[in-house]
Short mmCIF file of C-alpha atoms and ligand atoms in Angstrom, two decimals:
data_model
loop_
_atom_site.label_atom_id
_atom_site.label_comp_id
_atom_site.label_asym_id
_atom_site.label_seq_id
_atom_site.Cartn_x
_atom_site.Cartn_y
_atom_site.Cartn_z
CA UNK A 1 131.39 107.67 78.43
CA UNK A 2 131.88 110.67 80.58
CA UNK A 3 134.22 110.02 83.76
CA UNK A 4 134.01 113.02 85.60
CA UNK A 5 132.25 112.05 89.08
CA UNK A 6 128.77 113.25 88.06
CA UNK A 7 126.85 115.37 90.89
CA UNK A 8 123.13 114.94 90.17
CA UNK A 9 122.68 111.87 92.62
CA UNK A 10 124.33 113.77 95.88
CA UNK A 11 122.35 115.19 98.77
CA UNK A 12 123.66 118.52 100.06
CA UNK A 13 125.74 117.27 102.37
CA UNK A 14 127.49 115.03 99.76
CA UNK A 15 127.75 117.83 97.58
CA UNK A 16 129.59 120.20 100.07
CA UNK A 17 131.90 116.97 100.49
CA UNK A 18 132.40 116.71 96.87
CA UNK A 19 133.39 120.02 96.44
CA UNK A 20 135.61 120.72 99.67
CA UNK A 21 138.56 119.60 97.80
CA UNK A 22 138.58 123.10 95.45
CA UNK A 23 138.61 125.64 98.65
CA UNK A 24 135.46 127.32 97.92
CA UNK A 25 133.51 128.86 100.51
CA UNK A 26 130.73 125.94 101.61
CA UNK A 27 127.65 127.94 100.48
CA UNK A 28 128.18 126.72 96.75
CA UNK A 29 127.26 123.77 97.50
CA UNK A 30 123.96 124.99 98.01
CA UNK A 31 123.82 127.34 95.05
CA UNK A 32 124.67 124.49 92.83
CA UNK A 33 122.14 122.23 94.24
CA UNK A 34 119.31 124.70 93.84
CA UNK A 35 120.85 125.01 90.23
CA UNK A 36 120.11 121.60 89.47
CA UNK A 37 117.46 120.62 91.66
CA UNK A 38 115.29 123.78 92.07
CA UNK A 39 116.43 125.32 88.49
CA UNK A 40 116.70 122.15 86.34
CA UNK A 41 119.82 123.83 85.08
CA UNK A 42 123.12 121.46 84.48
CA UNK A 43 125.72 123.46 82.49
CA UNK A 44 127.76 124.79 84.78
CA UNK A 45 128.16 127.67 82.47
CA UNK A 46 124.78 128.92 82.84
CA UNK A 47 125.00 128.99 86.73
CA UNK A 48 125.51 133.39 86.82
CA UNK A 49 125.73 133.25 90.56
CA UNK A 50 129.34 131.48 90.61
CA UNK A 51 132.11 132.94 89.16
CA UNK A 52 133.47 132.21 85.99
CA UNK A 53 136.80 130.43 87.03
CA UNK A 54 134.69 128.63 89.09
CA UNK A 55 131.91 127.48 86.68
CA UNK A 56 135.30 126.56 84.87
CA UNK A 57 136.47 124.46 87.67
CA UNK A 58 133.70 122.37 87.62
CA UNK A 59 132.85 121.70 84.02
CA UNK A 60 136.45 120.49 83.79
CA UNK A 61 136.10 118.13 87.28
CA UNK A 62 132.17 116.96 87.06
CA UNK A 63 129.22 116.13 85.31
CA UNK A 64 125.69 116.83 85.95
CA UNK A 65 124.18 113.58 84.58
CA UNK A 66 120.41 114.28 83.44
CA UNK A 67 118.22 111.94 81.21
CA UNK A 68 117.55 113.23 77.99
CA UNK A 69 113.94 113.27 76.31
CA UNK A 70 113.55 111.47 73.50
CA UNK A 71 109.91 111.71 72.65
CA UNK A 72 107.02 112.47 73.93
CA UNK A 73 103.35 110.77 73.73
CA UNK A 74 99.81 112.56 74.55
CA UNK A 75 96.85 110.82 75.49
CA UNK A 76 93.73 111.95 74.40
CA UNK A 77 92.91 112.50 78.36
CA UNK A 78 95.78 114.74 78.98
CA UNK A 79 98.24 112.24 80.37
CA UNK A 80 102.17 112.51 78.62
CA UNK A 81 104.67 109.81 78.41
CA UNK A 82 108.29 110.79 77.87
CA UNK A 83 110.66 108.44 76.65
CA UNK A 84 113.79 109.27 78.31
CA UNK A 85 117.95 108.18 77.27
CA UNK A 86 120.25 107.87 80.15
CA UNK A 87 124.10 108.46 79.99
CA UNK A 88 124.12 104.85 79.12
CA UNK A 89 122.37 104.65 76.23
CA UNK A 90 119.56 102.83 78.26
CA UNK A 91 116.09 103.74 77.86
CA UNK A 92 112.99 104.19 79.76
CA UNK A 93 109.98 105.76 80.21
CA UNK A 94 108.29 108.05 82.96
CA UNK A 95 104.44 109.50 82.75
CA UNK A 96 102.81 113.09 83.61
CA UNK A 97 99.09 112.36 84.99
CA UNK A 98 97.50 115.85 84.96
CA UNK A 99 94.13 116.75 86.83
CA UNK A 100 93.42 113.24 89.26
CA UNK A 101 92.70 116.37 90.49
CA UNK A 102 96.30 116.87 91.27
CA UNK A 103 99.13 116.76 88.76
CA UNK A 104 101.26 113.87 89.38
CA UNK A 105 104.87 111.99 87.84
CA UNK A 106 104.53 108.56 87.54
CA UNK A 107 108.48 107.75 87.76
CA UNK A 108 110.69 104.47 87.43
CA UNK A 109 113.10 103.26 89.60
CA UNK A 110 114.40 100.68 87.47
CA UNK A 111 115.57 99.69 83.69
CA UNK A 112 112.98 96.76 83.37
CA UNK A 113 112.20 94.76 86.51
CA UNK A 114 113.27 91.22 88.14
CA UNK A 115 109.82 90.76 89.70
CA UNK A 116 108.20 89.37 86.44
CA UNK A 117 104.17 89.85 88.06
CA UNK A 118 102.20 87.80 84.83
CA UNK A 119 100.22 90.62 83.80
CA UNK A 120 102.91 93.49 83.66
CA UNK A 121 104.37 94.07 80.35
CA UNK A 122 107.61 96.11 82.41
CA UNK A 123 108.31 92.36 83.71
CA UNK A 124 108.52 90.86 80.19
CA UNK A 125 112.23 92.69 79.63
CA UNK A 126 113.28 91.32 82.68
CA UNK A 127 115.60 93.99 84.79
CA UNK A 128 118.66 95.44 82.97
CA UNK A 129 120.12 97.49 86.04
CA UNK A 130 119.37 99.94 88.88
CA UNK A 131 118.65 103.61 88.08
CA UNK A 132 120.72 105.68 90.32
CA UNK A 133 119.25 108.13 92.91
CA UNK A 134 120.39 110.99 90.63
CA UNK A 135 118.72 109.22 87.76
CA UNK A 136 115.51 108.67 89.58
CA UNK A 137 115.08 112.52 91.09
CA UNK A 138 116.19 113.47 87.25
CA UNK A 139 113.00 112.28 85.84
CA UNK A 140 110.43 114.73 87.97
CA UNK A 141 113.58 117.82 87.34
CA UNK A 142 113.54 116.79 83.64
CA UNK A 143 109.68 116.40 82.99
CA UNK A 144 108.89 119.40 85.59
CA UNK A 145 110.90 121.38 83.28
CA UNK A 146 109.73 120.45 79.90
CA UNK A 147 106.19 120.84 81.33
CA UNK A 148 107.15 124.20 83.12
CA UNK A 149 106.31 123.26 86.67
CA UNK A 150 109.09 123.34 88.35
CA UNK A 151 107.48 125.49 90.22
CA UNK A 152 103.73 123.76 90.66
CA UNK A 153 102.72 121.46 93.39
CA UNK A 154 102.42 117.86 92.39
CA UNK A 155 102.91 114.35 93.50
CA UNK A 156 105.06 111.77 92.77
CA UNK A 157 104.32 107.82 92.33
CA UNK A 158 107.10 105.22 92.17
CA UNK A 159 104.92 103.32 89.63
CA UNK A 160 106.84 103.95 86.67
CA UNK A 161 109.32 100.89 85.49
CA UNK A 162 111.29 98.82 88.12
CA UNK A 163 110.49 98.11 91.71
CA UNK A 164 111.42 100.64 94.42
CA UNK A 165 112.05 98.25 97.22
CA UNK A 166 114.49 96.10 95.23
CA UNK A 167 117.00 99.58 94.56
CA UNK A 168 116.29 100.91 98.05
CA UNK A 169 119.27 103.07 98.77
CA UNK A 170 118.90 105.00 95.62
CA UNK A 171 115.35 105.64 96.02
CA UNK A 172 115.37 106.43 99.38
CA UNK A 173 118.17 108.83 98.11
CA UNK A 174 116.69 110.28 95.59
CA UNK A 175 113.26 111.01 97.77
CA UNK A 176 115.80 112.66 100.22
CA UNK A 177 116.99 114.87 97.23
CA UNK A 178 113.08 115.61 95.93
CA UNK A 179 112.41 116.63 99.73
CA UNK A 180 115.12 119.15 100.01
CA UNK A 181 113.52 122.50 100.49
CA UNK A 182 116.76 124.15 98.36
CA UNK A 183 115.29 121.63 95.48
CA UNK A 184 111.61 120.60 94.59
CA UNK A 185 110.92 120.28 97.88
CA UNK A 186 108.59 117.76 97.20
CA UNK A 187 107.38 116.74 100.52
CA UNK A 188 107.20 112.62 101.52
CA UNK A 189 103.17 113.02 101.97
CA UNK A 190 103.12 113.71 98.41
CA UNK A 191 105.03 110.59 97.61
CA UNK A 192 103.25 107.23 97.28
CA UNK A 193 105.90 104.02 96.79
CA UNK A 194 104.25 101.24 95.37
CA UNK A 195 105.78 97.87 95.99
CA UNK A 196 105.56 94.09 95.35
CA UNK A 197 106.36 93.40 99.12
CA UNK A 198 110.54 92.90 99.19
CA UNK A 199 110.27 92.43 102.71
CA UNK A 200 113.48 92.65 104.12
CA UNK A 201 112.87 96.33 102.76
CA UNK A 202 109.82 97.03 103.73
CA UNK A 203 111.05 96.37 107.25
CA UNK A 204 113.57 98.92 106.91
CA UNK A 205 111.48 101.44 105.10
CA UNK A 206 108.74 100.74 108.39
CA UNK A 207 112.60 102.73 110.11
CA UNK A 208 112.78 105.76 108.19
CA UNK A 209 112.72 108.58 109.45
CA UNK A 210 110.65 110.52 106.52
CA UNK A 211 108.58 108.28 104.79
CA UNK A 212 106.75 108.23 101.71
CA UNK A 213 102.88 107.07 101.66
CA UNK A 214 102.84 102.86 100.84
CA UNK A 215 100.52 101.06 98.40
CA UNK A 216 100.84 97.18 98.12
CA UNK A 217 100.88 95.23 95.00
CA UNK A 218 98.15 92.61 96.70
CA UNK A 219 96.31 91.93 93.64
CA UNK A 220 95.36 87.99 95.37
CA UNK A 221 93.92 86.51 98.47
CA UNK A 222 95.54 82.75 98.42
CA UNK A 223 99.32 81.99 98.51
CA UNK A 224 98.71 79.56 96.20
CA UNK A 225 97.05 82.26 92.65
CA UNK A 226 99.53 84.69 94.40
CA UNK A 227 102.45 82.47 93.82
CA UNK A 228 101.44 82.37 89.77
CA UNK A 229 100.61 85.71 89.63
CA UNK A 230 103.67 87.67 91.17
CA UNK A 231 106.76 84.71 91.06
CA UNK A 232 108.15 86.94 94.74
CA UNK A 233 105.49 85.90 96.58
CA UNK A 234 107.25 82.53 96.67
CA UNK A 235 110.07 84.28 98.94
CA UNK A 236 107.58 86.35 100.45
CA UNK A 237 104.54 84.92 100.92
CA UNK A 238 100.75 86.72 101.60
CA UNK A 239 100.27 86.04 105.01
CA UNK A 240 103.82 87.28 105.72
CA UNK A 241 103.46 90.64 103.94
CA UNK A 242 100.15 91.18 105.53
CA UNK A 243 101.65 90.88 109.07
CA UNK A 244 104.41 93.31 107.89
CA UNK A 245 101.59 95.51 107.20
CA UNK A 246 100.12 95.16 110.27
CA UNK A 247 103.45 96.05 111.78
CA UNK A 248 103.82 98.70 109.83
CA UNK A 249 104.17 101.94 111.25
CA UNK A 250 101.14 104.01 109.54
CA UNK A 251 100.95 107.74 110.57
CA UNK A 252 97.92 109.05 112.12
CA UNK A 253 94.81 109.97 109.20
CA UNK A 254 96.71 107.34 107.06
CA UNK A 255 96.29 103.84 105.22
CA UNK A 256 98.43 101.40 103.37
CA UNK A 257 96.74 101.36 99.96
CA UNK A 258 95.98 97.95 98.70
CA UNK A 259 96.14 97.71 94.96
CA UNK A 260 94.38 94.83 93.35
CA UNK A 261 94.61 94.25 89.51
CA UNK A 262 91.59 92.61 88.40
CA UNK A 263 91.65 89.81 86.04
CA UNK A 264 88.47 88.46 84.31
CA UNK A 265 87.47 85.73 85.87
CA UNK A 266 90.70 84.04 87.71
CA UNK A 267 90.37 86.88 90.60
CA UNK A 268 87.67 88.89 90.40
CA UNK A 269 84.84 86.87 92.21
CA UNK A 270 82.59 87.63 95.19
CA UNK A 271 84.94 84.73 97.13
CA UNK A 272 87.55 86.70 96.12
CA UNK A 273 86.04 90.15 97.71
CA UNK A 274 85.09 88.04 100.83
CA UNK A 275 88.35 87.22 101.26
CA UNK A 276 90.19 89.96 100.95
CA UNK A 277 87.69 91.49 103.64
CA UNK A 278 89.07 88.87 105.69
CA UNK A 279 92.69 89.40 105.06
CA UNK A 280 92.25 92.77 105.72
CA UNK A 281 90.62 93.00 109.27
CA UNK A 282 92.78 94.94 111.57
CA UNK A 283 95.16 96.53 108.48
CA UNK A 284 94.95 100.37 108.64
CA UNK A 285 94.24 100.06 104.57
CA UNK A 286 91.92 100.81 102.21
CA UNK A 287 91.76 98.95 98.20
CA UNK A 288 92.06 100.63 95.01
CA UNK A 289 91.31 98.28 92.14
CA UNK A 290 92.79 98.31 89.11
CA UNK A 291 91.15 96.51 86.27
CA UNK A 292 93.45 95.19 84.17
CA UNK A 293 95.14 97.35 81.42
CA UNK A 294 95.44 94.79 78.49
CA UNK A 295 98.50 93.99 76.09
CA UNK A 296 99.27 92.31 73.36
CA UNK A 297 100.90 89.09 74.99
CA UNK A 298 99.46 89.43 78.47
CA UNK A 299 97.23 86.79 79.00
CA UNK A 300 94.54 88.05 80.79
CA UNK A 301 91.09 89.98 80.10
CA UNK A 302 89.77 93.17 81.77
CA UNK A 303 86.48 92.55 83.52
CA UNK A 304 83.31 94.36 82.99
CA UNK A 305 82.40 96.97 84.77
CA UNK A 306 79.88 95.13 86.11
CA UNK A 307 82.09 92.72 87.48
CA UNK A 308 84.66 95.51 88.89
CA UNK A 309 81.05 97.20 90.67
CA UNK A 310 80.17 93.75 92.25
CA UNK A 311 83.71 93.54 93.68
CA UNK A 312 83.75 96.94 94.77
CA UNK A 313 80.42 96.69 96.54
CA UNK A 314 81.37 93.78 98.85
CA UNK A 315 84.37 95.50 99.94
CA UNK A 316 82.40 98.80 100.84
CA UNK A 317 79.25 96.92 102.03
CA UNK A 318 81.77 95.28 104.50
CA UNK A 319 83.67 98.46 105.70
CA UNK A 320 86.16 98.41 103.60
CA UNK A 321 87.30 101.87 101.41
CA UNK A 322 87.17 101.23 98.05
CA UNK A 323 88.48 102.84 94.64
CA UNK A 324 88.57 101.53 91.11
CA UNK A 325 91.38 103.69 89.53
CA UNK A 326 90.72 104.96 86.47
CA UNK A 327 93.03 104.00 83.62
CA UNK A 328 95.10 107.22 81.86
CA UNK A 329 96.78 106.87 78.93
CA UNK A 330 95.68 103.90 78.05
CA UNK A 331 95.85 104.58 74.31
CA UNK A 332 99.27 105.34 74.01
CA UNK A 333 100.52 102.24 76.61
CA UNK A 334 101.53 104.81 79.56
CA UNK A 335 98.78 103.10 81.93
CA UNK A 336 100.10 100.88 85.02
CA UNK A 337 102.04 97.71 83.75
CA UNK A 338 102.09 99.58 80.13
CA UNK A 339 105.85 100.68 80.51
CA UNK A 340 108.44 98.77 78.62
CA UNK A 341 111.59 99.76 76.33
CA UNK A 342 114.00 98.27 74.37
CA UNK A 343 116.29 98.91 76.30
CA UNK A 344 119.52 96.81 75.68
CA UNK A 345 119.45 97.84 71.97
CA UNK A 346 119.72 100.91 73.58
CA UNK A 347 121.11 103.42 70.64
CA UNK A 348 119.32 101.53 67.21
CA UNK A 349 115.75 103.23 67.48
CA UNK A 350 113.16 100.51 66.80
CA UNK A 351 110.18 101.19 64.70
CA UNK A 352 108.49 102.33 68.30
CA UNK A 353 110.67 104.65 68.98
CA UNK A 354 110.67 106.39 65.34
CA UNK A 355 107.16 106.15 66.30
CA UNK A 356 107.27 107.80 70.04
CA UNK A 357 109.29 111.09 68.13
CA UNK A 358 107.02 111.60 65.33
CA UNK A 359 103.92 112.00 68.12
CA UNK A 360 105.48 115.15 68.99
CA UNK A 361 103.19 117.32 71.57
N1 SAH B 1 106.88 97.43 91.15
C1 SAH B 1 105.88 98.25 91.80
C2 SAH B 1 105.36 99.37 90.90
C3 SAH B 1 104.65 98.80 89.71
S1 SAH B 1 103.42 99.63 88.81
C4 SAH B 1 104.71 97.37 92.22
O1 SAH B 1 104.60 96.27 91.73
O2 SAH B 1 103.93 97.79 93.06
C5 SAH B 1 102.08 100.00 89.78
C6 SAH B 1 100.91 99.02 89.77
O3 SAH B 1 100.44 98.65 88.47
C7 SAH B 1 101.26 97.73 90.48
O4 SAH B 1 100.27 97.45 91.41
C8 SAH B 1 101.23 96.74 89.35
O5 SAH B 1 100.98 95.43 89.78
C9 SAH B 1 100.11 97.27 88.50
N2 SAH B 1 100.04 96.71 87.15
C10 SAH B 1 101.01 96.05 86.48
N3 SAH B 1 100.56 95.65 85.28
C11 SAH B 1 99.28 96.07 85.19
C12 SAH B 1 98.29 95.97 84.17
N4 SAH B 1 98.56 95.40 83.01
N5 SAH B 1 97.09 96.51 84.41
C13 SAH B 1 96.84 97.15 85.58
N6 SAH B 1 97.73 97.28 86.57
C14 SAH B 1 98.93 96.73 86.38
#
């Protein structure tokens, strides 16, 4: 592995630091981060603004670390899953969601995740380790720039692999980084950070400064089906996380989005809706329901549509917003709870993979 400190996780202001050691003039700093950030470009070589010595200097002292694409999937709606490698060898996967009308990254925060939820297939590998910030704000400069839209408007969703609020610093980090108006500048209001309920970091994000828009990982109204559902709410229960919510500082015009995977028949029933109502009074919120995504080894069923309507239409018939979010990519597993790798056999490409690269575009 490369030593060289690599770059691609600093903010500006770390990046001036890390270079005040050579004696160069402080504005660098900022040409190199709109290099990488704005520009998607990491050889030094090919940054024509800096000198050559220079460009020389840094090649030989640092590293811009980026996530290399492996393959590529295409739905038949539109929606793209990349398969990224990271310096490591590691491997994991981030999604491109076009037209929902807006074009949005659905990026991961972590290799795997510890919060095992029984219906998520990212939970079955368990976590294998943090992404960094730089890794994290690499996915949206590497898949902006193999789509060629670095320079579109889009949003971002921290609903790829991992779970935001247990690698905090790094993905409040990299947010920082994808807000800087010398990078994407990829403004918090187009940032929605989906979370399990860590609390202890939920209470800090409620401190931020610049925050990014919150959706809940509810998906049950009783301690007790929560508990078997999502293995955290044993630390932090329902009742707590909903008076975090309540707490929770929630701009003007804006609501906490409640998600809700639906499960045939263990929480989908008009009890179920009636409760939820009831857990909800006095949350600035509103529900988007997901109906399950199925895999092979998750052992739940996808209600009807009929079922999904029914559930829906006591939540609206008692004031409540309501969505059902449409599944993308279902076909080639990049829907919610779809993501997994093999990870830890990081560099022997399974019969998947061979299969991920052959998809081409
Ligand atoms: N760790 C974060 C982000 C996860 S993915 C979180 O839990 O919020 C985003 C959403 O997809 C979560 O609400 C998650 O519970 C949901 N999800 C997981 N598996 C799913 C599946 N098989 N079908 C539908 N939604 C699923």
């Amino acid at each position: 592995m490369d030593h060289r400190p690599d770059l691609s996780g600093l903010e500006q202001h770390d990046l001036e630091q890390a270079l005040a050691g050579l004696g160069r003039p402080r504005f660098h700093a900022r040409q190199i981060f709109q290099w990488i950030h704005k520009r998607g470009i990491t050889d030094f070589e090919l940054m024509s603004d800096l000198g050559r010595d220079f460009r020389r200097e840094l090649d030989d002292r640092f590293d811009i670390v980026t996530p290399v694409v492996l393959g590529r999937e295409r739905s038949s709606d539109g929606t793209m899953k990349f398969l990224l490698r990271l310096a490591d060898g590691r491997k994991i996967e981030s999604v491109y969601i076009p037209d929902t009308p807006s074009q949005t990254f659905c990026i991961s925060t972590q290799v795997g995740c510890a919060m095992r939820c029984a219906f998520c297939l990212t939970g079955r590998m368990g976590i294998d380790r943090n992404l960094t910030a730089g890794e994290i704000a690499g996915q949206v400069r590497v898949l902006a720039r193999e789509l060629d839209m670095l320079d579109s408007r889009f949003n971002i969703v921290l609903m790829g692999m991992g779970e935001p609020l247990h690698n905090y610093d790094a993905t409040m980090k990299a947010l920082r980084i994808l807000a800087d108006e010398h990078g994407l500048a990829v403004s918090p209001r187009r940032v929605t950070l989906s979370t399990v309920g860590v609390l202890p970091a939920l209470e800090k994000l409620a401190t931020e400064p610049v925050m990014p828009n919150l959706a809940i990982s509810l998906h049950s109204t009783t301690e007790d089906q929560r508990d078997m559902l999502m293995p955290i709410n044993s630390k932090y229960g329902l009742k707590e996380l909903l008076d975090a919510c309540r707490r929770f500082p929630v701009k003007r015009r804006e609501r906490i989005t409640f998600e809700y995977v639906m499960l045939d028949g263990v929480n989908d029933t008009p009890e179920d809706a009636r409760r939820l109502v009831r857990l909800l009074h006095g949350i600035r919120g509103k529900v988007n329901l997901l109906p399950l995504n199925e895999a092979a080894g998750i052992p739940f069923e996808r209600p009807s549509d009929e079922r999904v309507n029914r559930f829906a239409k006591i939540l609206a018939d008692h004031g409540v917003t309501v969505s059902v979010r449409k599944s993308r990519g279902r076909d080639i597993r990049a829907a919610c709870g779809q993501l997994i790798t093999e990870s830890s056999k990081a560099d022997a490409p399974g019969k998947r993979l061979a299969s991920l690269m052959t998809m081409g575009r």
